[in-house]
Short mmCIF file of C-alpha atoms in Angstrom, two decimals:
data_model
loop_
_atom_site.label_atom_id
_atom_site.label_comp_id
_atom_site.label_asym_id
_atom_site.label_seq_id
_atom_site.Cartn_x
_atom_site.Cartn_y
_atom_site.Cartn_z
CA UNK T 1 -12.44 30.97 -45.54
CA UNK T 2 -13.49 32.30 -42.37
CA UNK T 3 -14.75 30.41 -39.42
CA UNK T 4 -18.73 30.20 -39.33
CA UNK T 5 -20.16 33.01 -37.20
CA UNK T 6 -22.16 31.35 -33.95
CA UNK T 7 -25.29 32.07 -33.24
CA UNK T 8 -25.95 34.83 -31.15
CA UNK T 9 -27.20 33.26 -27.72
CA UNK T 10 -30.60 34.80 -26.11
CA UNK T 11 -30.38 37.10 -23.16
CA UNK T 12 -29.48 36.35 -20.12
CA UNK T 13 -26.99 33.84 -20.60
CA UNK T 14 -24.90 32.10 -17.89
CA UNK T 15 -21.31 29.99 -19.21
CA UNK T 16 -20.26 27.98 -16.42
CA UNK T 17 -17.46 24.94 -16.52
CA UNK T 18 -20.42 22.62 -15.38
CA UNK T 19 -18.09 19.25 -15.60
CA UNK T 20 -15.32 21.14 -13.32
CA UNK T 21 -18.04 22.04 -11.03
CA UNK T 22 -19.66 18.70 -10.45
CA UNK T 23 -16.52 17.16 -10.16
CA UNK T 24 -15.51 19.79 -7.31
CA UNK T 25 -18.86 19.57 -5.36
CA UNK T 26 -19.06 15.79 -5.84
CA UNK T 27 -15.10 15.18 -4.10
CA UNK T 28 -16.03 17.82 -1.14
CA UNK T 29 -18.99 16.43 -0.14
CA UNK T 30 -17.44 12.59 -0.31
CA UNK T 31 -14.09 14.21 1.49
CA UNK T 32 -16.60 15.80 3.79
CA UNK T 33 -18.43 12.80 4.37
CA UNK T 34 -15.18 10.24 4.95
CA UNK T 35 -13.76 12.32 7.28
CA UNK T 36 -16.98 13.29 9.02
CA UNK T 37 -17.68 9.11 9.62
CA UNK T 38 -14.25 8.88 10.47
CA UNK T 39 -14.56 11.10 13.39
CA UNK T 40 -17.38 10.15 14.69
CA UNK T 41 -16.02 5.80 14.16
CA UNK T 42 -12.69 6.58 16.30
CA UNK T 43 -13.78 5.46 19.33
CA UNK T 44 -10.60 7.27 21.03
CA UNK T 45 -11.37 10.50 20.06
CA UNK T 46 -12.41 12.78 22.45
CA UNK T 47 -15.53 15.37 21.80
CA UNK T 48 -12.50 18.37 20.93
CA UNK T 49 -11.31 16.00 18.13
CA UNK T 50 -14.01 15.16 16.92
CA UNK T 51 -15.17 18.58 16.08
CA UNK T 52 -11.83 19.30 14.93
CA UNK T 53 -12.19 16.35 12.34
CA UNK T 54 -15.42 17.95 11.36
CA UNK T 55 -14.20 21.45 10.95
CA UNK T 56 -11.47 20.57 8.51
CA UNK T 57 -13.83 18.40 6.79
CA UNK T 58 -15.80 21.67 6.34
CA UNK T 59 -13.04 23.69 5.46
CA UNK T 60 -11.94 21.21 2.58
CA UNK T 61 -15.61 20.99 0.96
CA UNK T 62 -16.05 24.90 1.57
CA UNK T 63 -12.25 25.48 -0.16
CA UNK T 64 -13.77 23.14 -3.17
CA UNK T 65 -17.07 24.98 -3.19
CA UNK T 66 -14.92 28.25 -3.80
CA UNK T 67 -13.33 26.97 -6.71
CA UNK T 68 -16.45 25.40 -8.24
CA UNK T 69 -17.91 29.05 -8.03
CA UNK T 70 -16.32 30.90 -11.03
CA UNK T 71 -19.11 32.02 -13.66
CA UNK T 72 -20.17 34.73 -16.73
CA UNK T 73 -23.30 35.60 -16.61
CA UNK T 74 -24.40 37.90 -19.87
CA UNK T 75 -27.60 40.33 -20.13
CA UNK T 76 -29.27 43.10 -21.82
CA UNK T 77 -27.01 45.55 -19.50
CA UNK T 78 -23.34 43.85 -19.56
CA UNK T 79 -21.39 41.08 -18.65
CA UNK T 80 -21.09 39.87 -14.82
CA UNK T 81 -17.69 37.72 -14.39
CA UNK T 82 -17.66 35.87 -10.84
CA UNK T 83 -14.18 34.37 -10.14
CA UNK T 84 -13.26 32.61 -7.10
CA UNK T 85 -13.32 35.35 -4.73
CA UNK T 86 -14.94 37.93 -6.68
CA UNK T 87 -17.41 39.62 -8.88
CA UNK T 88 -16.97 42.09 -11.39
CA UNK T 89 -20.19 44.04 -13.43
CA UNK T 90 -18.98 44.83 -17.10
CA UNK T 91 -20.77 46.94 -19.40
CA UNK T 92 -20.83 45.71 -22.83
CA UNK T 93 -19.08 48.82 -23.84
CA UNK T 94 -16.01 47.57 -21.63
CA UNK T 95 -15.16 44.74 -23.56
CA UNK T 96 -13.27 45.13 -26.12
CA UNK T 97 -12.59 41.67 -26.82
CA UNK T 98 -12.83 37.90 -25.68
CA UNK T 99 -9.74 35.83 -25.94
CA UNK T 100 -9.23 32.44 -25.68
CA UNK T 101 -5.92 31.45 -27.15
CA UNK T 102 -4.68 27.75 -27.83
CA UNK T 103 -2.96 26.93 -24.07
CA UNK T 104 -4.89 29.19 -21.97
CA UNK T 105 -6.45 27.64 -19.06
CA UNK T 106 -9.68 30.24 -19.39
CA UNK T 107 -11.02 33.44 -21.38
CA UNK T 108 -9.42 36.85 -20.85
CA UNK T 109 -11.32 40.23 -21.87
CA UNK T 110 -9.61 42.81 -23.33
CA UNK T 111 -11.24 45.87 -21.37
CA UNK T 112 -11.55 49.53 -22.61
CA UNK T 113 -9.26 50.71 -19.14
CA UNK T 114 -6.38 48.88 -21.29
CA UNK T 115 -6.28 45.77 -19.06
CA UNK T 116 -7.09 41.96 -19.60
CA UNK T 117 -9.41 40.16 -17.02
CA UNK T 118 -9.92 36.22 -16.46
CA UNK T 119 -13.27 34.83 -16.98
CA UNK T 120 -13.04 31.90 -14.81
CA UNK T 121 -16.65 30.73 -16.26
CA UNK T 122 -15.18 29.17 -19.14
CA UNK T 123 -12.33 27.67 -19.15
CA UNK T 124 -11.52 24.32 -21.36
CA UNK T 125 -9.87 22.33 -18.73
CA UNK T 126 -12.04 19.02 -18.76
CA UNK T 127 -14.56 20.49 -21.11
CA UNK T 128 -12.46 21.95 -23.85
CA UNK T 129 -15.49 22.29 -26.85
CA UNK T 130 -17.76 23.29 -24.24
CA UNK T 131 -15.65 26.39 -23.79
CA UNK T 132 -14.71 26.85 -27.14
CA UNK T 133 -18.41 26.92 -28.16
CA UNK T 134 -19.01 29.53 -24.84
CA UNK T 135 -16.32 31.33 -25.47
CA UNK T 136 -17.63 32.24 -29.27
CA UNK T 137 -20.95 32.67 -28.29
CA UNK T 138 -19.41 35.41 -25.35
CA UNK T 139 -17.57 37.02 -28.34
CA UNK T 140 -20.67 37.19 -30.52
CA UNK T 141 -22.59 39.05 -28.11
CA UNK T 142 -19.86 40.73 -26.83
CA UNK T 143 -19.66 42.11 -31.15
CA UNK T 144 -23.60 42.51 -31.48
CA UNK T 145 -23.60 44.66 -28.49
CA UNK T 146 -20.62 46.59 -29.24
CA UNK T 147 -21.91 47.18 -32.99
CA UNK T 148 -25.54 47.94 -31.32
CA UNK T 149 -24.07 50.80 -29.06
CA UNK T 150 -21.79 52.44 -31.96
CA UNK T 151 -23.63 55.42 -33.33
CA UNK T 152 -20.59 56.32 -35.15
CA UNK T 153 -21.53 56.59 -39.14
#
């Protein structure tokens, strides 16, 4: 018995590790705001300090805001994969395949090139049948619009 088929999601589509990313945003901006009162409490800091408190309060909730950026974003032309410091456009006819294997900490794609990319957009670290159910609904689409492009008999 086979597992049931999902349904295919309507276009455009955007899988995102939401819980990951609140979690991320929410601990930058209270780092950013402890160390920002901080600064400006220490009466023995001088005006240099200060700002350097500030700036590596910056630099921690800007790091964090990196990381919280990974997403897949699905539509009528292809598959847009945004990892932490960068973006890749996929046509549906590059995919091959969506994998995501018991242990791995996010999807791969098989690719037509003959390489495997990370899909940082779902990933089933604190979510993990959240990114099950994305990473299905990625492989659905990712079959419809293969099967919809092949005009072999």
């Amino acid at each position: 018995m086979s597992a049931p088929r999902p349904d295919v999601p309507a276009l455009p589509v955007t899988f995102r590790p939401t819980l990951t990313r609140v979690v991320l945003l929410s601990v930058g901006l209270a780092m950013f705001l402890v160390i920002t009162v901080i600064a400006l409490m220490l009466e023995r800091l001088n005006p240099g300090e200060r700002i350097t408190f500030i700036f590596v309060a910056v630099l921690f909730f800007g790091v964090l805001a990196l990381l919280s950026r990974p997403r897949v974003t699905a539509d009528d032309t292809g598959v847009t994969v945004v990892n932490i410091t960068r973006t890749r456009r996929l046509a549906w006819e590059e995919i091959l395949r969506v994998n995501l294997r018991s242990g791995d900490p996010w999807v791969f794609l098989d690719l037509s090139d003959g390489t495997s990319m990370p899909a940082l957009g779902i990933q089933p670290g604190m979510a993990k049948e959240q990114a099950i159910r994305d990473a299905r609904a990625l492989r659905a689409l990712t079959e419809s619009r293969s099967a919809a492009g092949d005009d072999t008999p």
